[in-house]
Amino acid sequence: MKNCFFIDLNNHLIAMSGKERGLVRLILRNFIKSFIPKINRTKLIGEDFYGTKYYETQNENNSKRPSRYFEPVNVDAFDKEMPAEWEAWLRYRRNDPPTLEEIQKDYKLQMLKKQKAAQINAKNTKEISENMLPPTKQSYESFPVYEEYKDCELKYPKKQ
């Protein structure tokens, strides 16, 4: 094994083993890289119907997966709906971003579901409001009388 020698500040000759040379080489390489400007290659991948933009950035360190992120139209509203296709792409569950046809198909399906839900809700509220009307009183009563409790009087007569 060859030894590497260097001179310290006090002009002493110091020998370095192979492992130490690797450490010095790593430090020098990182020091030189710190002067090179970092270029993020951010690429706009697409946009959904809400106006949210989706980006992909290739990392400097050549990692296997690029970074994916989104920028909503309203920065304060991060809890807005996100289409399932875009969420799957952001979480690396799909490799390719959704196509325009997929986005349009999903948006039409969402609108259809909202329409049907509104119709069902309107129908249910109408039925509930008709069934929940209070009974009209014939005269003043001190205590309300309900139909379902009238059968109880026959089964359990009042004690005298």
mmCIF file of N, CA and C in Angstrom, residues 33-125:
data_model
loop_
_atom_site.group_PDB
_atom_site.id
_atom_site.type_symbol
_atom_site.label_atom_id
_atom_site.label_comp_id
_atom_site.label_asym_id
_atom_site.label_seq_id
_atom_site.Cartn_x
_atom_site.Cartn_y
_atom_site.Cartn_z
ATOM 1 N N LYS A 33 -17.379 21.699 -5.887
ATOM 2 C CA LYS A 33 -18.765 21.710 -6.358
ATOM 3 C C LYS A 33 -19.574 22.848 -5.755
ATOM 4 N N SER A 34 -19.166 23.322 -4.578
ATOM 5 C CA SER A 34 -19.920 24.398 -3.940
ATOM 6 C C SER A 34 -19.832 25.707 -4.734
ATOM 7 N N PHE A 35 -18.819 25.854 -5.577
ATOM 8 C CA PHE A 35 -18.684 27.062 -6.392
ATOM 9 C C PHE A 35 -19.459 26.979 -7.708
ATOM 10 N N ILE A 36 -19.835 25.796 -8.102
ATOM 11 C CA ILE A 36 -20.575 25.614 -9.351
ATOM 12 C C ILE A 36 -22.048 25.928 -9.081
ATOM 13 N N PRO A 37 -22.653 26.817 -9.863
ATOM 14 C CA PRO A 37 -24.062 27.145 -9.616
ATOM 15 C C PRO A 37 -24.961 25.938 -9.880
ATOM 16 N N LYS A 38 -25.946 25.787 -9.009
ATOM 17 C CA LYS A 38 -26.881 24.668 -9.145
ATOM 18 C C LYS A 38 -28.002 25.091 -10.080
ATOM 19 N N ILE A 39 -28.223 24.291 -11.087
ATOM 20 C CA ILE A 39 -29.264 24.567 -12.062
ATOM 21 C C ILE A 39 -30.376 23.557 -11.862
ATOM 22 N N ASN A 40 -31.516 24.057 -11.415
ATOM 23 C CA ASN A 40 -32.676 23.183 -11.292
ATOM 24 C C ASN A 40 -33.417 23.191 -12.615
ATOM 25 N N ARG A 41 -33.604 22.053 -13.143
ATOM 26 C CA ARG A 41 -34.312 21.936 -14.415
ATOM 27 C C ARG A 41 -35.785 21.657 -14.122
ATOM 28 N N THR A 42 -36.507 22.716 -13.767
ATOM 29 C CA THR A 42 -37.919 22.594 -13.467
ATOM 30 C C THR A 42 -38.714 22.619 -14.756
ATOM 31 N N LYS A 43 -39.614 21.663 -14.887
ATOM 32 C CA LYS A 43 -40.396 21.549 -16.105
ATOM 33 C C LYS A 43 -41.879 21.507 -15.737
ATOM 34 N N LEU A 44 -42.683 22.372 -16.381
ATOM 35 C CA LEU A 44 -44.125 22.363 -16.184
ATOM 36 C C LEU A 44 -44.677 21.140 -16.898
ATOM 37 N N ILE A 45 -45.336 20.271 -16.135
ATOM 38 C CA ILE A 45 -45.860 19.030 -16.691
ATOM 39 C C ILE A 45 -47.291 19.198 -17.163
ATOM 40 N N GLY A 46 -48.099 19.894 -16.385
ATOM 41 C CA GLY A 46 -49.492 20.060 -16.780
ATOM 42 C C GLY A 46 -50.265 20.913 -15.808
ATOM 43 N N GLU A 47 -51.566 21.029 -16.095
ATOM 44 C CA GLU A 47 -52.460 21.853 -15.290
ATOM 45 C C GLU A 47 -53.825 21.185 -15.264
ATOM 46 N N ASP A 48 -54.504 21.272 -14.110
ATOM 47 C CA ASP A 48 -55.837 20.688 -14.026
ATOM 48 C C ASP A 48 -56.904 21.768 -14.219
ATOM 49 N N PHE A 49 -58.181 21.373 -14.132
ATOM 50 C CA PHE A 49 -59.276 22.300 -14.393
ATOM 51 C C PHE A 49 -59.428 23.348 -13.295
ATOM 52 N N TYR A 50 -58.820 23.134 -12.129
ATOM 53 C CA TYR A 50 -58.887 24.109 -11.048
ATOM 54 C C TYR A 50 -57.802 25.171 -11.182
ATOM 55 N N GLY A 51 -56.884 24.977 -12.111
ATOM 56 C CA GLY A 51 -55.802 25.929 -12.323
ATOM 57 C C GLY A 51 -54.511 25.566 -11.610
ATOM 58 N N THR A 52 -54.482 24.444 -10.931
ATOM 59 C CA THR A 52 -53.279 23.994 -10.230
ATOM 60 C C THR A 52 -52.250 23.524 -11.240
ATOM 61 N N LYS A 53 -51.000 23.982 -11.082
ATOM 62 C CA LYS A 53 -49.924 23.611 -12.008
ATOM 63 C C LYS A 53 -49.033 22.556 -11.352
ATOM 64 N N TYR A 54 -48.617 21.583 -12.143
ATOM 65 C CA TYR A 54 -47.813 20.464 -11.661
ATOM 66 C C TYR A 54 -46.443 20.514 -12.321
ATOM 67 N N TYR A 55 -45.391 20.369 -11.497
ATOM 68 C CA TYR A 55 -44.013 20.502 -11.965
ATOM 69 C C TYR A 55 -43.213 19.254 -11.623
ATOM 70 N N GLU A 56 -42.120 19.099 -12.379
ATOM 71 C CA GLU A 56 -41.159 18.031 -12.123
ATOM 72 C C GLU A 56 -39.769 18.645 -12.218
ATOM 73 N N THR A 57 -38.912 18.343 -11.244
ATOM 74 C CA THR A 57 -37.565 18.883 -11.202
ATOM 75 C C THR A 57 -36.568 17.744 -11.168
ATOM 76 N N GLN A 58 -35.633 17.744 -12.114
ATOM 77 C CA GLN A 58 -34.571 16.743 -12.100
ATOM 78 C C GLN A 58 -33.528 17.175 -11.082
ATOM 79 N N ASN A 59 -33.244 16.320 -10.124
ATOM 80 C CA ASN A 59 -32.318 16.660 -9.052
ATOM 81 C C ASN A 59 -30.881 16.701 -9.536
ATOM 82 N N GLU A 60 -30.087 17.510 -8.866
ATOM 83 C CA GLU A 60 -28.669 17.673 -9.196
ATOM 84 C C GLU A 60 -27.891 16.389 -8.915
ATOM 85 N N ASN A 61 -28.283 15.675 -7.863
ATOM 86 C CA ASN A 61 -27.505 14.500 -7.452
ATOM 87 C C ASN A 61 -27.878 13.238 -8.219
ATOM 88 N N ASN A 62 -28.597 13.380 -9.326
ATOM 89 C CA ASN A 62 -28.964 12.266 -10.206
ATOM 90 C C ASN A 62 -29.660 11.127 -9.455
ATOM 91 N N SER A 63 -30.578 11.487 -8.579
ATOM 92 C CA SER A 63 -31.326 10.442 -7.881
ATOM 93 C C SER A 63 -32.241 9.722 -8.876
ATOM 94 N N LYS A 64 -32.757 8.594 -8.455
ATOM 95 C CA LYS A 64 -33.554 7.776 -9.355
ATOM 96 C C LYS A 64 -34.843 8.469 -9.772
ATOM 97 N N ARG A 65 -35.480 9.141 -8.807
ATOM 98 C CA ARG A 65 -36.764 9.766 -9.108
ATOM 99 C C ARG A 65 -36.650 11.290 -9.052
ATOM 100 N N PRO A 66 -37.234 11.966 -10.012
ATOM 101 C CA PRO A 66 -37.236 13.428 -9.959
ATOM 102 C C PRO A 66 -38.250 13.912 -8.919
ATOM 103 N N SER A 67 -38.048 15.122 -8.441
ATOM 104 C CA SER A 67 -38.987 15.703 -7.480
ATOM 105 C C SER A 67 -40.227 16.176 -8.218
ATOM 106 N N ARG A 68 -41.380 15.917 -7.622
ATOM 107 C CA ARG A 68 -42.644 16.360 -8.208
ATOM 108 C C ARG A 68 -43.377 17.201 -7.181
ATOM 109 N N TYR A 69 -43.947 18.303 -7.641
ATOM 110 C CA TYR A 69 -44.697 19.167 -6.746
ATOM 111 C C TYR A 69 -45.745 19.933 -7.538
ATOM 112 N N PHE A 70 -46.603 20.652 -6.812
ATOM 113 C CA PHE A 70 -47.658 21.430 -7.457
ATOM 114 C C PHE A 70 -47.753 22.801 -6.818
ATOM 115 N N GLU A 71 -48.307 23.736 -7.568
ATOM 116 C CA GLU A 71 -48.559 25.088 -7.068
ATOM 117 C C GLU A 71 -50.034 25.401 -7.305
ATOM 118 N N PRO A 72 -50.821 25.517 -6.221
ATOM 119 C CA PRO A 72 -52.244 25.817 -6.406
ATOM 120 C C PRO A 72 -52.442 27.272 -6.817
ATOM 121 N N VAL A 73 -53.603 27.555 -7.373
ATOM 122 C CA VAL A 73 -53.917 28.923 -7.789
ATOM 123 C C VAL A 73 -53.999 29.816 -6.561
ATOM 124 N N ASN A 74 -54.743 29.365 -5.562
ATOM 125 C CA ASN A 74 -54.852 30.092 -4.310
ATOM 126 C C ASN A 74 -53.894 29.440 -3.322
ATOM 127 N N VAL A 75 -52.833 30.136 -2.959
ATOM 128 C CA VAL A 75 -51.781 29.553 -2.119
ATOM 129 C C VAL A 75 -52.320 29.182 -0.742
ATOM 130 N N ASP A 76 -53.328 29.915 -0.256
ATOM 131 C CA ASP A 76 -53.859 29.647 1.077
ATOM 132 C C ASP A 76 -54.738 28.405 1.129
ATOM 133 N N ALA A 77 -55.205 27.933 -0.006
ATOM 134 C CA ALA A 77 -56.146 26.805 -0.034
ATOM 135 C C ALA A 77 -55.451 25.523 -0.475
ATOM 136 N N PHE A 78 -54.675 24.920 0.420
ATOM 137 C CA PHE A 78 -54.017 23.659 0.091
ATOM 138 C C PHE A 78 -54.957 22.476 0.262
ATOM 139 N N ASP A 79 -56.106 22.697 0.887
ATOM 140 C CA ASP A 79 -57.033 21.605 1.111
ATOM 141 C C ASP A 79 -58.041 21.447 -0.013
ATOM 142 N N LYS A 80 -57.803 22.092 -1.135
ATOM 143 C CA LYS A 80 -58.713 21.984 -2.281
ATOM 144 C C LYS A 80 -58.668 20.577 -2.859
ATOM 145 N N GLU A 81 -59.684 20.290 -3.673
ATOM 146 C CA GLU A 81 -59.737 18.993 -4.331
ATOM 147 C C GLU A 81 -58.576 18.837 -5.316
ATOM 148 N N MET A 82 -58.045 17.635 -5.358
ATOM 149 C CA MET A 82 -57.004 17.330 -6.327
ATOM 150 C C MET A 82 -57.470 16.114 -7.118
ATOM 151 N N PRO A 83 -57.451 16.195 -8.441
ATOM 152 C CA PRO A 83 -57.874 15.039 -9.236
ATOM 153 C C PRO A 83 -57.037 13.802 -8.905
ATOM 154 N N ALA A 84 -57.698 12.659 -8.925
ATOM 155 C CA ALA A 84 -57.043 11.403 -8.548
ATOM 156 C C ALA A 84 -55.863 11.085 -9.465
ATOM 157 N N GLU A 85 -55.980 11.430 -10.755
ATOM 158 C CA GLU A 85 -54.892 11.137 -11.692
ATOM 159 C C GLU A 85 -53.634 11.917 -11.334
ATOM 160 N N TRP A 86 -53.808 13.199 -10.977
ATOM 161 C CA TRP A 86 -52.646 14.016 -10.638
ATOM 162 C C TRP A 86 -52.056 13.594 -9.297
ATOM 163 N N GLU A 87 -52.899 13.219 -8.357
ATOM 164 C CA GLU A 87 -52.375 12.768 -7.072
ATOM 165 C C GLU A 87 -51.566 11.486 -7.236
ATOM 166 N N ALA A 88 -52.046 10.584 -8.074
ATOM 167 C CA ALA A 88 -51.300 9.350 -8.336
ATOM 168 C C ALA A 88 -49.956 9.663 -8.976
ATOM 169 N N TRP A 89 -49.913 10.640 -9.879
ATOM 170 C CA TRP A 89 -48.651 11.014 -10.516
ATOM 171 C C TRP A 89 -47.706 11.648 -9.494
ATOM 172 N N LEU A 90 -48.226 12.508 -8.619
ATOM 173 C CA LEU A 90 -47.381 13.152 -7.606
ATOM 174 C C LEU A 90 -46.769 12.149 -6.639
ATOM 175 N N ARG A 91 -47.507 11.093 -6.331
ATOM 176 C CA ARG A 91 -47.038 10.100 -5.362
ATOM 177 C C ARG A 91 -46.311 8.934 -6.029
ATOM 178 N N TYR A 92 -45.957 9.085 -7.298
ATOM 179 C CA TYR A 92 -45.192 8.089 -8.066
ATOM 180 C C TYR A 92 -45.945 6.774 -8.226
ATOM 181 N N ARG A 93 -47.279 6.788 -8.166
ATOM 182 C CA ARG A 93 -48.056 5.580 -8.426
ATOM 183 C C ARG A 93 -48.256 5.368 -9.913
ATOM 184 N N ARG A 94 -47.992 6.396 -10.684
ATOM 185 C CA ARG A 94 -48.017 6.267 -12.147
ATOM 186 C C ARG A 94 -46.827 7.036 -12.694
ATOM 187 N N ASN A 95 -46.241 6.511 -13.761
ATOM 188 C CA ASN A 95 -45.031 7.109 -14.317
ATOM 189 C C ASN A 95 -45.332 8.318 -15.190
ATOM 190 N N ASP A 96 -46.363 8.207 -16.010
ATOM 191 C CA ASP A 96 -46.685 9.276 -16.946
ATOM 192 C C ASP A 96 -47.775 10.177 -16.373
ATOM 193 N N PRO A 97 -47.694 11.470 -16.623
ATOM 194 C CA PRO A 97 -48.762 12.362 -16.154
ATOM 195 C C PRO A 97 -50.055 12.080 -16.910
ATOM 196 N N PRO A 98 -51.188 12.462 -16.333
ATOM 197 C CA PRO A 98 -52.459 12.198 -17.012
ATOM 198 C C PRO A 98 -52.582 12.996 -18.308
ATOM 199 N N THR A 99 -53.225 12.392 -19.282
ATOM 200 C CA THR A 99 -53.419 13.064 -20.564
ATOM 201 C C THR A 99 -54.624 13.999 -20.474
ATOM 202 N N LEU A 100 -54.751 14.867 -21.454
ATOM 203 C CA LEU A 100 -55.858 15.821 -21.487
ATOM 204 C C LEU A 100 -57.203 15.081 -21.573
ATOM 205 N N GLU A 101 -57.244 13.985 -22.302
ATOM 206 C CA GLU A 101 -58.479 13.214 -22.417
ATOM 207 C C GLU A 101 -58.890 12.632 -21.065
ATOM 208 N N GLU A 102 -57.909 12.111 -20.314
ATOM 209 C CA GLU A 102 -58.199 11.571 -18.987
ATOM 210 C C GLU A 102 -58.736 12.659 -18.054
ATOM 211 N N ILE A 103 -58.113 13.819 -18.104
ATOM 212 C CA ILE A 103 -58.521 14.927 -17.242
ATOM 213 C C ILE A 103 -59.941 15.367 -17.584
ATOM 214 N N GLN A 104 -60.241 15.485 -18.882
ATOM 215 C CA GLN A 104 -61.585 15.892 -19.292
ATOM 216 C C GLN A 104 -62.627 14.849 -18.899
ATOM 217 N N LYS A 105 -62.305 13.586 -19.082
ATOM 218 C CA LYS A 105 -63.232 12.510 -18.726
ATOM 219 C C LYS A 105 -63.522 12.526 -17.223
ATOM 220 N N ASP A 106 -62.475 12.692 -16.409
ATOM 221 C CA ASP A 106 -62.637 12.740 -14.967
ATOM 222 C C ASP A 106 -63.458 13.960 -14.553
ATOM 223 N N TYR A 107 -63.212 15.101 -15.177
ATOM 224 C CA TYR A 107 -63.950 16.324 -14.842
ATOM 225 C C TYR A 107 -65.431 16.182 -15.175
ATOM 226 N N LYS A 108 -65.752 15.602 -16.333
ATOM 227 C CA LYS A 108 -67.159 15.382 -16.701
ATOM 228 C C LYS A 108 -67.829 14.428 -15.713
ATOM 229 N N LEU A 109 -67.116 13.391 -15.306
ATOM 230 C CA LEU A 109 -67.653 12.437 -14.341
ATOM 231 C C LEU A 109 -67.919 13.122 -12.994
ATOM 232 N N GLN A 110 -67.012 13.979 -12.562
ATOM 233 C CA GLN A 110 -67.200 14.724 -11.313
ATOM 234 C C GLN A 110 -68.432 15.614 -11.392
ATOM 235 N N MET A 111 -68.602 16.313 -12.500
ATOM 236 C CA MET A 111 -69.751 17.203 -12.654
ATOM 237 C C MET A 111 -71.057 16.406 -12.671
ATOM 238 N N LEU A 112 -71.052 15.239 -13.316
ATOM 239 C CA LEU A 112 -72.231 14.388 -13.350
ATOM 240 C C LEU A 112 -72.583 13.905 -11.942
ATOM 241 N N LYS A 113 -71.569 13.507 -11.177
ATOM 242 C CA LYS A 113 -71.801 13.057 -9.806
ATOM 243 C C LYS A 113 -72.358 14.183 -8.946
ATOM 244 N N LYS A 114 -71.838 15.393 -9.112
ATOM 245 C CA LYS A 114 -72.341 16.532 -8.334
ATOM 246 C C LYS A 114 -73.786 16.846 -8.697
ATOM 247 N N GLN A 115 -74.125 16.753 -9.975
ATOM 248 C CA GLN A 115 -75.495 16.991 -10.418
ATOM 249 C C GLN A 115 -76.446 15.974 -9.794
ATOM 250 N N LYS A 116 -76.087 14.700 -9.893
ATOM 251 C CA LYS A 116 -76.944 13.646 -9.356
ATOM 252 C C LYS A 116 -77.069 13.765 -7.839
ATOM 253 N N ALA A 117 -75.991 14.109 -7.170
ATOM 254 C CA ALA A 117 -76.039 14.283 -5.714
ATOM 255 C C ALA A 117 -76.961 15.441 -5.346
ATOM 256 N N ALA A 118 -76.922 16.524 -6.105
ATOM 257 C CA ALA A 118 -77.811 17.659 -5.843
ATOM 258 C C ALA A 118 -79.267 17.262 -6.066
ATOM 259 N N GLN A 119 -79.544 16.477 -7.108
ATOM 260 C CA GLN A 119 -80.917 16.025 -7.361
ATOM 261 C C GLN A 119 -81.420 15.126 -6.230
ATOM 262 N N ILE A 120 -80.588 14.196 -5.799
ATOM 263 C CA ILE A 120 -80.976 13.288 -4.711
ATOM 264 C C ILE A 120 -81.176 14.079 -3.417
ATOM 265 N N ASN A 121 -80.314 15.020 -3.165
ATOM 266 C CA ASN A 121 -80.425 15.846 -1.962
ATOM 267 C C ASN A 121 -81.713 16.660 -1.985
ATOM 268 N N ALA A 122 -82.044 17.253 -3.133
ATOM 269 C CA ALA A 122 -83.277 18.026 -3.250
ATOM 270 C C ALA A 122 -84.493 17.135 -3.043
ATOM 271 N N LYS A 123 -84.473 15.935 -3.592
ATOM 272 C CA LYS A 123 -85.583 14.991 -3.445
ATOM 273 C C LYS A 123 -85.752 14.588 -1.981
ATOM 274 N N ASN A 124 -84.632 14.274 -1.319
ATOM 275 C CA ASN A 124 -84.684 13.855 0.086
ATOM 276 C C ASN A 124 -85.157 14.980 0.998
ATOM 277 N N THR A 125 -84.699 16.187 0.768
ATOM 278 C CA THR A 125 -85.126 17.295 1.619
ATOM 279 C C THR A 125 -86.611 17.584 1.429
#
